PDB file of C-alpha atoms (C1' of nucleotides) in Angstrom:
ATOM      1  CA  MET A  28       4.792 -51.040 -55.409  1.00 65.00           C
ATOM      2  CA  ASN A  29       8.185 -51.806 -53.897  1.00 74.00           C
ATOM      3  CA  ILE A  30      10.005 -51.271 -50.730  1.00 86.00           C
ATOM      4  CA  GLN A  31      12.742 -51.140 -49.685  1.00 88.00           C
ATOM      5  CA  GLY A  32      14.325 -54.269 -47.759  1.00 95.00           C
ATOM      6  CA  TYR A  33      11.394 -56.974 -49.317  1.00 96.00           C
ATOM      7  CA  GLU A  34      10.980 -59.005 -51.975  1.00 96.00           C
ATOM      8  CA  LYS A  35       7.620 -59.363 -53.582  1.00 96.00           C
ATOM      9  CA  LEU A  36       6.412 -62.806 -53.546  1.00 97.00           C
ATOM     10  CA  PRO A  37       6.111 -63.542 -57.530  1.00 97.00           C
ATOM     11  CA  THR A  38       2.921 -64.930 -59.253  1.00 97.00           C
ATOM     12  CA  SER A  39       4.433 -68.354 -59.162  1.00 97.00           C
ATOM     13  CA  PHE A  40       4.504 -69.037 -55.674  1.00 97.00           C
ATOM     14  CA  TYR A  41       0.727 -69.066 -55.333  1.00 97.00           C
ATOM     15  CA  LEU A  42       0.084 -71.360 -58.181  1.00 97.00           C
ATOM     16  CA  ASN A  43       1.056 -74.222 -55.718  1.00 95.00           C
ATOM     17  CA  ALA A  44      -0.562 -77.214 -55.620  1.00 94.00           C
ATOM     18  CA  ASP A  45      -0.106 -77.657 -52.022  1.00 96.00           C
ATOM     19  CA  VAL A  46      -2.237 -75.233 -49.855  1.00 95.00           C
ATOM     20  CA  VAL A  47      -1.290 -76.961 -46.898  1.00 95.00           C
ATOM     21  CA  ALA A  48       2.616 -75.878 -47.960  1.00 97.00           C
ATOM     22  CA  ILE A  49       1.346 -72.584 -49.194  1.00 97.00           C
ATOM     23  CA  SER A  50      -0.221 -71.611 -45.365  1.00 96.00           C
ATOM     24  CA  GLN A  51       2.995 -72.811 -43.639  1.00 96.00           C
ATOM     25  CA  SER A  52       5.613 -70.842 -46.037  1.00 97.00           C
ATOM     26  CA  LEU A  53       3.331 -67.909 -45.685  1.00 97.00           C
ATOM     27  CA  LEU A  54       4.175 -67.840 -41.730  1.00 97.00           C
ATOM     28  CA  GLY A  55       6.987 -64.683 -41.851  1.00 97.00           C
ATOM     29  CA  VAL A  56       6.039 -63.202 -44.401  1.00 97.00           C
ATOM     30  CA  TYR A  57       4.803 -59.447 -44.565  1.00 97.00           C
ATOM     31  CA  LEU A  58       1.453 -58.663 -45.694  1.00 97.00           C
ATOM     32  CA  PHE A  59       0.868 -54.924 -47.095  1.00 97.00           C
ATOM     33  CA  SER A  60      -1.469 -52.809 -48.282  1.00 96.00           C
ATOM     34  CA  CYS A  61      -1.675 -49.027 -49.610  1.00 96.00           C
ATOM     35  CA  PHE A  62      -4.505 -47.215 -50.119  1.00 94.00           C
ATOM     36  CA  ASP A  63      -4.547 -43.594 -50.487  1.00 92.00           C
ATOM     37  CA  GLY A  64      -0.695 -43.796 -50.169  1.00 94.00           C
ATOM     38  CA  ILE A  65      -0.961 -44.683 -46.790  1.00 94.00           C
ATOM     39  CA  LEU A  66       1.613 -47.506 -46.596  1.00 96.00           C
ATOM     40  CA  THR A  67       0.360 -50.233 -43.581  1.00 96.00           C
ATOM     41  CA  GLY A  68       1.596 -53.676 -42.879  1.00 95.00           C
ATOM     42  CA  GLY A  69       2.918 -56.635 -40.858  1.00 96.00           C
ATOM     43  CA  ARG A  70       4.598 -59.787 -40.582  1.00 97.00           C
ATOM     44  CA  ILE A  71       2.653 -62.867 -40.655  1.00 97.00           C
ATOM     45  CA  VAL A  72       1.884 -65.120 -37.822  1.00 96.00           C
ATOM     46  CA  GLU A  73      -1.065 -67.410 -38.099  1.00 96.00           C
ATOM     47  CA  THR A  74      -2.636 -69.014 -41.452  1.00 96.00           C
ATOM     48  CA  GLU A  75      -5.193 -71.542 -42.045  1.00 95.00           C
ATOM     49  CA  ALA A  76      -5.792 -73.764 -45.362  1.00 95.00           C
ATOM     50  CA  TYR A  77      -8.862 -74.619 -46.636  1.00 94.00           C
ATOM     51  CA  LYS A  78      -8.519 -76.949 -49.737  1.00 92.00           C
ATOM     52  CA  GLY A  79     -11.935 -76.979 -52.165  1.00 87.00           C
ATOM     53  CA  GLY A  80     -13.165 -80.422 -53.930  1.00 80.00           C
ATOM     54  CA  PHE A  81     -13.096 -82.357 -50.692  1.00 80.00           C
ATOM     55  CA  ASP A  82     -12.402 -80.107 -47.132  1.00 85.00           C
ATOM     56  CA  LEU A  83     -16.141 -79.353 -45.879  1.00 83.00           C
ATOM     57  CA  ALA A  84     -14.620 -76.160 -44.330  1.00 87.00           C
ATOM     58  CA  SER A  85     -14.120 -74.317 -47.437  1.00 89.00           C
ATOM     59  CA  HIS A  86     -16.399 -72.660 -48.997  1.00 89.00           C
ATOM     60  CA  ALA A  87     -16.080 -73.814 -52.439  1.00 88.00           C
ATOM     61  CA  THR A  88     -16.212 -77.476 -52.085  1.00 86.00           C
ATOM     62  CA  LYS A  89     -20.248 -76.885 -52.707  1.00 80.00           C
ATOM     63  CA  GLY A  90     -18.910 -75.721 -56.443  1.00 81.00           C
ATOM     64  CA  LYS A  91     -18.635 -72.265 -57.277  1.00 84.00           C
ATOM     65  CA  THR A  92     -21.213 -69.955 -56.716  1.00 83.00           C
ATOM     66  CA  LYS A  93     -21.559 -65.854 -57.009  1.00 81.00           C
ATOM     67  CA  ARG A  94     -19.277 -65.235 -53.757  1.00 85.00           C
ATOM     68  CA  THR A  95     -16.895 -68.119 -54.489  1.00 89.00           C
ATOM     69  CA  GLU A  96     -16.039 -67.333 -58.273  1.00 91.00           C
ATOM     70  CA  VAL A  97     -12.649 -65.571 -56.896  1.00 93.00           C
ATOM     71  CA  VAL A  98     -11.455 -68.851 -55.213  1.00 94.00           C
ATOM     72  CA  PHE A  99     -11.726 -70.876 -58.277  1.00 94.00           C
ATOM     73  CA  ARG A 100      -9.502 -68.538 -60.229  1.00 94.00           C
ATOM     74  CA  ALA A 101      -5.969 -68.877 -60.752  1.00 95.00           C
ATOM     75  CA  GLY A 102      -4.075 -68.515 -57.582  1.00 95.00           C
ATOM     76  CA  GLY A 103      -2.300 -64.772 -56.932  1.00 95.00           C
ATOM     77  CA  CYS A 104      -5.496 -62.673 -55.558  1.00 95.00           C
ATOM     78  CA  ALA A 105      -7.512 -62.184 -52.809  1.00 96.00           C
ATOM     79  CA  TYR A 106     -10.500 -63.834 -51.946  1.00 95.00           C
ATOM     80  CA  VAL A 107     -12.160 -61.339 -49.084  1.00 95.00           C
ATOM     81  CA  TYR A 108     -15.675 -61.955 -47.772  1.00 93.00           C
ATOM     82  CA  LEU A 109     -17.952 -60.477 -44.956  1.00 93.00           C
ATOM     83  CA  CYS A 110     -18.249 -62.690 -41.793  1.00 92.00           C
ATOM     84  CA  TYR A 111     -21.358 -62.451 -39.612  1.00 91.00           C
ATOM     85  CA  GLY A 112     -22.098 -59.041 -41.275  1.00 90.00           C
ATOM     86  CA  ILE A 113     -19.559 -57.233 -39.834  1.00 92.00           C
ATOM     87  CA  HIS A 114     -16.040 -58.798 -40.466  1.00 94.00           C
ATOM     88  CA  HIS A 115     -13.986 -58.760 -43.772  1.00 95.00           C
ATOM     89  CA  LEU A 116     -11.832 -61.889 -44.007  1.00 96.00           C
ATOM     90  CA  LEU A 117      -8.569 -61.862 -45.985  1.00 96.00           C
ATOM     91  CA  ASN A 118      -7.661 -65.036 -48.158  1.00 96.00           C
ATOM     92  CA  VAL A 119      -4.839 -66.071 -50.463  1.00 96.00           C
ATOM     93  CA  VAL A 120      -5.823 -67.501 -53.604  1.00 96.00           C
ATOM     94  CA  THR A 121      -4.114 -70.312 -54.233  1.00 96.00           C
ATOM     95  CA  ASN A 122      -3.147 -73.356 -57.214  1.00 95.00           C
ATOM     96  CA  GLU A 123      -4.350 -72.842 -60.610  1.00 93.00           C
ATOM     97  CA  SER A 124      -7.454 -72.062 -62.195  1.00 92.00           C
ATOM     98  CA  GLU A 125     -10.248 -74.580 -61.067  1.00 91.00           C
ATOM     99  CA  LYS A 126      -8.554 -75.496 -58.159  1.00 93.00           C
ATOM    100  CA  PRO A 127     -10.512 -73.531 -55.360  1.00 93.00           C
ATOM    101  CA  ASP A 128      -8.003 -73.541 -52.322  1.00 94.00           C
ATOM    102  CA  CYS A 129      -6.894 -70.795 -50.295  1.00 95.00           C
ATOM    103  CA  ALA A 130      -5.219 -69.660 -47.201  1.00 96.00           C
ATOM    104  CA  LEU A 131      -6.973 -67.579 -44.218  1.00 96.00           C
ATOM    105  CA  ILE A 132      -4.607 -64.811 -42.859  1.00 97.00           C
ATOM    106  CA  ARG A 133      -5.644 -64.653 -39.646  1.00 96.00           C
ATOM    107  CA  ALA A 134      -3.267 -62.623 -37.611  1.00 96.00           C
ATOM    108  CA  ILE A 135      -0.516 -60.728 -38.593  1.00 96.00           C
ATOM    109  CA  GLU A 136       2.488 -58.657 -36.050  1.00 96.00           C
ATOM    110  CA  PRO A 137       2.365 -55.102 -36.863  1.00 96.00           C
ATOM    111  CA  VAL A 138       5.189 -53.637 -38.331  1.00 96.00           C
ATOM    112  CA  ILE A 139       4.464 -50.998 -40.891  1.00 95.00           C
ATOM    113  CA  GLY A 140       2.468 -47.836 -40.257  1.00 95.00           C
ATOM    114  CA  VAL A 141       1.051 -48.696 -36.399  1.00 95.00           C
ATOM    115  CA  PRO A 142      -0.558 -45.847 -35.854  1.00 95.00           C
ATOM    116  CA  GLU A 143      -3.032 -45.673 -39.305  1.00 94.00           C
ATOM    117  CA  MET A 144      -3.267 -48.998 -38.603  1.00 96.00           C
ATOM    118  CA  MET A 145      -4.449 -48.322 -34.628  1.00 95.00           C
ATOM    119  CA  LEU A 146      -6.761 -45.303 -36.188  1.00 93.00           C
ATOM    120  CA  ARG A 147      -8.856 -47.630 -37.896  1.00 94.00           C
ATOM    121  CA  ARG A 148      -8.931 -50.225 -34.937  1.00 94.00           C
ATOM    122  CA  ASN A 149      -9.755 -47.247 -32.773  1.00 91.00           C
ATOM    123  CA  LYS A 150      -7.214 -48.255 -30.748  1.00 91.00           C
ATOM    124  CA  SER A 151      -4.510 -46.224 -28.394  1.00 88.00           C
ATOM    125  CA  LYS A 152      -2.609 -49.675 -27.814  1.00 88.00           C
ATOM    126  CA  GLN A 153      -0.387 -51.753 -30.085  1.00 90.00           C
ATOM    127  CA  GLU A 154      -1.629 -54.656 -28.118  1.00 90.00           C
ATOM    128  CA  ARG A 155      -3.985 -57.152 -29.553  1.00 92.00           C
ATOM    129  CA  LEU A 156      -3.813 -55.113 -32.634  1.00 95.00           C
ATOM    130  CA  THR A 157      -4.011 -57.579 -35.568  1.00 95.00           C
ATOM    131  CA  ALA A 158      -4.427 -60.480 -33.451  1.00 95.00           C
ATOM    132  CA  GLY A 159      -7.633 -62.228 -35.527  1.00 94.00           C
ATOM    133  CA  PRO A 160      -8.820 -62.500 -38.936  1.00 96.00           C
ATOM    134  CA  GLY A 161     -11.490 -59.403 -38.963  1.00 95.00           C
ATOM    135  CA  THR A 162      -8.752 -57.364 -37.343  1.00 97.00           C
ATOM    136  CA  VAL A 163      -6.091 -57.548 -39.361  1.00 97.00           C
ATOM    137  CA  THR A 164      -8.589 -56.867 -42.469  1.00 97.00           C
ATOM    138  CA  GLN A 165      -9.580 -53.726 -40.160  1.00 96.00           C
ATOM    139  CA  ALA A 166      -5.872 -52.399 -39.582  1.00 96.00           C
ATOM    140  CA  LEU A 167      -4.904 -52.750 -42.964  1.00 96.00           C
ATOM    141  CA  GLY A 168      -8.166 -50.823 -44.293  1.00 95.00           C
ATOM    142  CA  ILE A 169      -9.235 -54.192 -46.419  1.00 96.00           C
ATOM    143  CA  THR A 170     -12.844 -54.789 -47.461  1.00 94.00           C
ATOM    144  CA  THR A 171     -14.804 -56.761 -50.209  1.00 93.00           C
ATOM    145  CA  LYS A 172     -14.069 -54.014 -52.770  1.00 92.00           C
ATOM    146  CA  GLN A 173     -11.062 -55.853 -52.732  1.00 94.00           C
ATOM    147  CA  ASN A 174     -12.097 -59.253 -53.766  1.00 94.00           C
ATOM    148  CA  GLY A 175     -10.397 -60.200 -56.408  1.00 93.00           C
ATOM    149  CA  VAL A 176      -7.289 -58.385 -56.471  1.00 94.00           C
ATOM    150  CA  ASP A 177      -3.834 -59.196 -57.621  1.00 95.00           C
ATOM    151  CA  LEU A 178      -1.690 -59.983 -55.115  1.00 96.00           C
ATOM    152  CA  THR A 179       1.252 -58.403 -56.882  1.00 95.00           C
ATOM    153  CA  GLY A 180      -0.392 -55.461 -57.811  1.00 94.00           C
ATOM    154  CA  ASP A 181       0.191 -51.779 -55.413  1.00 94.00           C
ATOM    155  CA  GLN A 182      -3.289 -52.263 -53.169  1.00 95.00           C
ATOM    156  CA  ILE A 183      -2.517 -55.592 -51.555  1.00 96.00           C
ATOM    157  CA  TRP A 184       0.743 -57.821 -51.921  1.00 97.00           C
ATOM    158  CA  LEU A 185       3.332 -60.346 -50.095  1.00 97.00           C
ATOM    159  CA  ALA A 186       6.619 -59.808 -49.763  1.00 97.00           C
ATOM    160  CA  LYS A 187       9.773 -61.544 -47.758  1.00 96.00           C
ATOM    161  CA  SER A 188      12.101 -59.404 -45.670  1.00 96.00           C
ATOM    162  CA  ILE A 189      15.820 -60.198 -46.601  1.00 95.00           C
ATOM    163  CA  VAL A 190      15.881 -60.138 -43.413  1.00 94.00           C
ATOM    164  CA  GLU A 191      14.160 -63.493 -41.792  1.00 91.00           C
ATOM    165  CA  ILE A 192      13.872 -64.124 -38.279  1.00 94.00           C
ATOM    166  CA  PRO A 193      13.909 -67.240 -36.844  1.00 96.00           C
ATOM    167  CA  PHE A 194      10.460 -68.798 -35.141  1.00 96.00           C
ATOM    168  CA  GLU A 195       9.110 -72.423 -34.203  1.00 96.00           C
ATOM    169  CA  MET A 196       6.026 -73.142 -35.674  1.00 96.00           C
ATOM    170  CA  GLU A 197       2.852 -75.056 -34.073  1.00 94.00           C
ATOM    171  CA  THR A 198       0.060 -76.587 -35.481  1.00 94.00           C
ATOM    172  CA  SER A 199      -3.444 -77.097 -34.392  1.00 92.00           C
ATOM    173  CA  THR A 200      -7.322 -77.470 -35.705  1.00 90.00           C
ATOM    174  CA  ARG A 201      -9.051 -74.694 -36.805  1.00 91.00           C
ATOM    175  CA  ILE A 202     -10.812 -71.903 -35.541  1.00 91.00           C
ATOM    176  CA  GLY A 203     -14.146 -71.355 -35.414  1.00 86.00           C
ATOM    177  CA  VAL A 204     -14.799 -74.730 -38.033  1.00 83.00           C
ATOM    178  CA  GLY A 205     -17.263 -76.922 -35.795  1.00 65.00           C
ATOM    179  CA  TYR A 206     -19.589 -78.424 -37.985  1.00 58.00           C
ATOM    180  CA  PRO A 207     -18.098 -79.836 -41.257  1.00 55.00           C
ATOM    181  CA  GLY A 208     -17.544 -83.004 -38.751  1.00 65.00           C
ATOM    182  CA  ALA A 209     -14.340 -85.254 -39.586  1.00 60.00           C
ATOM    183  CA  ASP A 210     -12.521 -81.845 -40.907  1.00 79.00           C
ATOM    184  CA  ALA A 211     -12.873 -79.856 -38.249  1.00 82.00           C
ATOM    185  CA  LEU A 212      -9.679 -82.425 -37.371  1.00 84.00           C
ATOM    186  CA  LEU A 213      -7.509 -81.205 -39.898  1.00 89.00           C
ATOM    187  CA  PRO A 214      -4.097 -80.187 -38.206  1.00 91.00           C
ATOM    188  CA  TRP A 215      -4.561 -76.972 -41.028  1.00 93.00           C
ATOM    189  CA  ARG A 216      -3.880 -73.944 -38.581  1.00 94.00           C
ATOM    190  CA  PHE A 217      -0.352 -72.980 -38.238  1.00 96.00           C
ATOM    191  CA  SER A 218       0.925 -69.980 -36.402  1.00 95.00           C
ATOM    192  CA  ILE A 219       4.299 -68.471 -35.028  1.00 96.00           C
ATOM    193  CA  LYS A 220       5.291 -69.898 -31.902  1.00 94.00           C
ATOM    194  CA  ARG A 221       4.973 -67.678 -28.583  1.00 91.00           C
ATOM    195  CA  SER A 222       3.915 -64.939 -30.982  1.00 93.00           C
ATOM    196  CA  ALA A 223       1.850 -62.121 -28.611  1.00 92.00           C
ATOM    197  CA  PHE A 224      -0.421 -61.625 -32.126  1.00 94.00           C
ATOM    198  CA  VAL A 225      -1.359 -64.983 -32.539  1.00 93.00           C
ATOM    199  CA  SER A 226      -5.560 -64.777 -32.207  1.00 89.00           C
ATOM    200  CA  VAL A 227      -5.880 -67.612 -30.243  1.00 73.00           C
ATOM    201  CA  ALA A 228      -3.831 -69.860 -27.785  1.00 62.00           C
ATOM    202  CA  VAL A 229      -2.951 -73.184 -28.661  1.00 57.00           C
ATOM    203  CA  LYS A 230      -4.700 -75.704 -26.535  1.00 52.00           C
TER     204      LYS A 230
ATOM    205  C1'  DT B  18     -39.768 -64.662 -50.697  1.00 79.49           C
ATOM    206  C1'  DC B  19     -38.350 -66.541 -46.588  1.00 79.49           C
ATOM    207  C1'  DT B  20     -34.514 -67.590 -43.109  1.00 79.49           C
ATOM    208  C1'  DA B  21     -30.988 -69.744 -40.323  1.00 79.49           C
ATOM    209  C1'  DA B  22     -26.698 -69.522 -39.568  1.00 79.49           C
ATOM    210  C1'  DG B  23     -21.545 -68.197 -40.510  1.00 79.49           C
ATOM    211  C1'  DA B  24     -13.453 -69.623 -41.199  1.00 79.49           C
ATOM    212  C1'  DT B  25     -15.672 -63.042 -35.502  1.00 79.49           C
ATOM    213  C1'  DG B  26     -15.212 -59.476 -31.910  1.00 79.49           C
ATOM    214  C1'  DG B  27     -16.025 -56.463 -28.442  1.00 79.49           C
ATOM    215  C1'  DG B  28     -18.252 -55.449 -24.781  1.00 79.49           C
ATOM    216  C1'  DT B  29     -20.642 -56.809 -20.097  1.00 79.49           C
TER     217       DT B  29
ATOM    218  C1'  DC C 217     -22.414 -64.988 -21.296  1.00 79.49           C
ATOM    219  C1'  DC C 218     -24.334 -61.912 -25.517  1.00 79.49           C
ATOM    220  C1'  DC C 219     -24.727 -58.721 -29.219  1.00 79.49           C
ATOM    221  C1'  DA C 220     -24.095 -56.850 -33.247  1.00 79.49           C
ATOM    222  C1'  DT C 221     -24.766 -56.989 -37.753  1.00 79.49           C
ATOM    223  C1'  DC C 222     -25.673 -58.822 -43.149  1.00 79.49           C
ATOM    224  C1'  DT C 223     -24.597 -61.772 -47.086  1.00 79.49           C
ATOM    225  C1'  DT C 224     -25.258 -66.482 -48.918  1.00 79.49           C
ATOM    226  C1'  DA C 225     -27.543 -70.430 -49.727  1.00 79.49           C
ATOM    227  C1'  DG C 226     -30.916 -73.591 -49.139  1.00 79.49           C
ATOM    228  C1'  DA C 227     -35.919 -74.221 -48.505  1.00 79.49           C
ATOM    229  C1'  DA C 228     -40.677 -72.936 -49.349  1.00 79.49           C
TER     230       DA C 228
END
DNA sequence: TCTAAGATGGGT
DNA sequence: CCCATCTTAGAA
């Protein structure tokens, strides 16, 4: 799957050992999904970095489990898990094999297939259509069935636009991470300043 | 086996 | 503010 005007990110992009740098460079990148011939996608406006090993907020820090197995794979695949029994959250797995880092996609700005995304979200307006990690996956039709899929394949993929829109980056602490003590203070949430589709305003 | 809690979102 | 809803991990 290749769309005119976009360049799909190669696997090498995800192998970078610095998940914080990757999370930052994902801003302004486009996320696409295609299921049953229906193409949907948007521009990433908010991400968070989770670094396995020492970051207590990461699912992977306690070692490999059935759920986190994909995070331990080599970068370039999707980690999708169910949160609160209701919401599917999409992460991009990064770094080499056995280095369990990933970037959470928290919000996108709807660009392609907007009517289909509104249908999936059961909304009649574009406002706040994909402003939050659970709403992004719902709009794109992503569920845990896509856990582990290759991000250079034709179901879910990321691509840079040939025409880049300039933006200012904003940095803050991660949302919903209260329990890991000091790690909750890590400034590992990145967003595009003044975007209407960022999930929660920066304090 | 049992159970608490969670990287949320939507409605009141 | 409250609730839906269910997997996972860790305890018993």
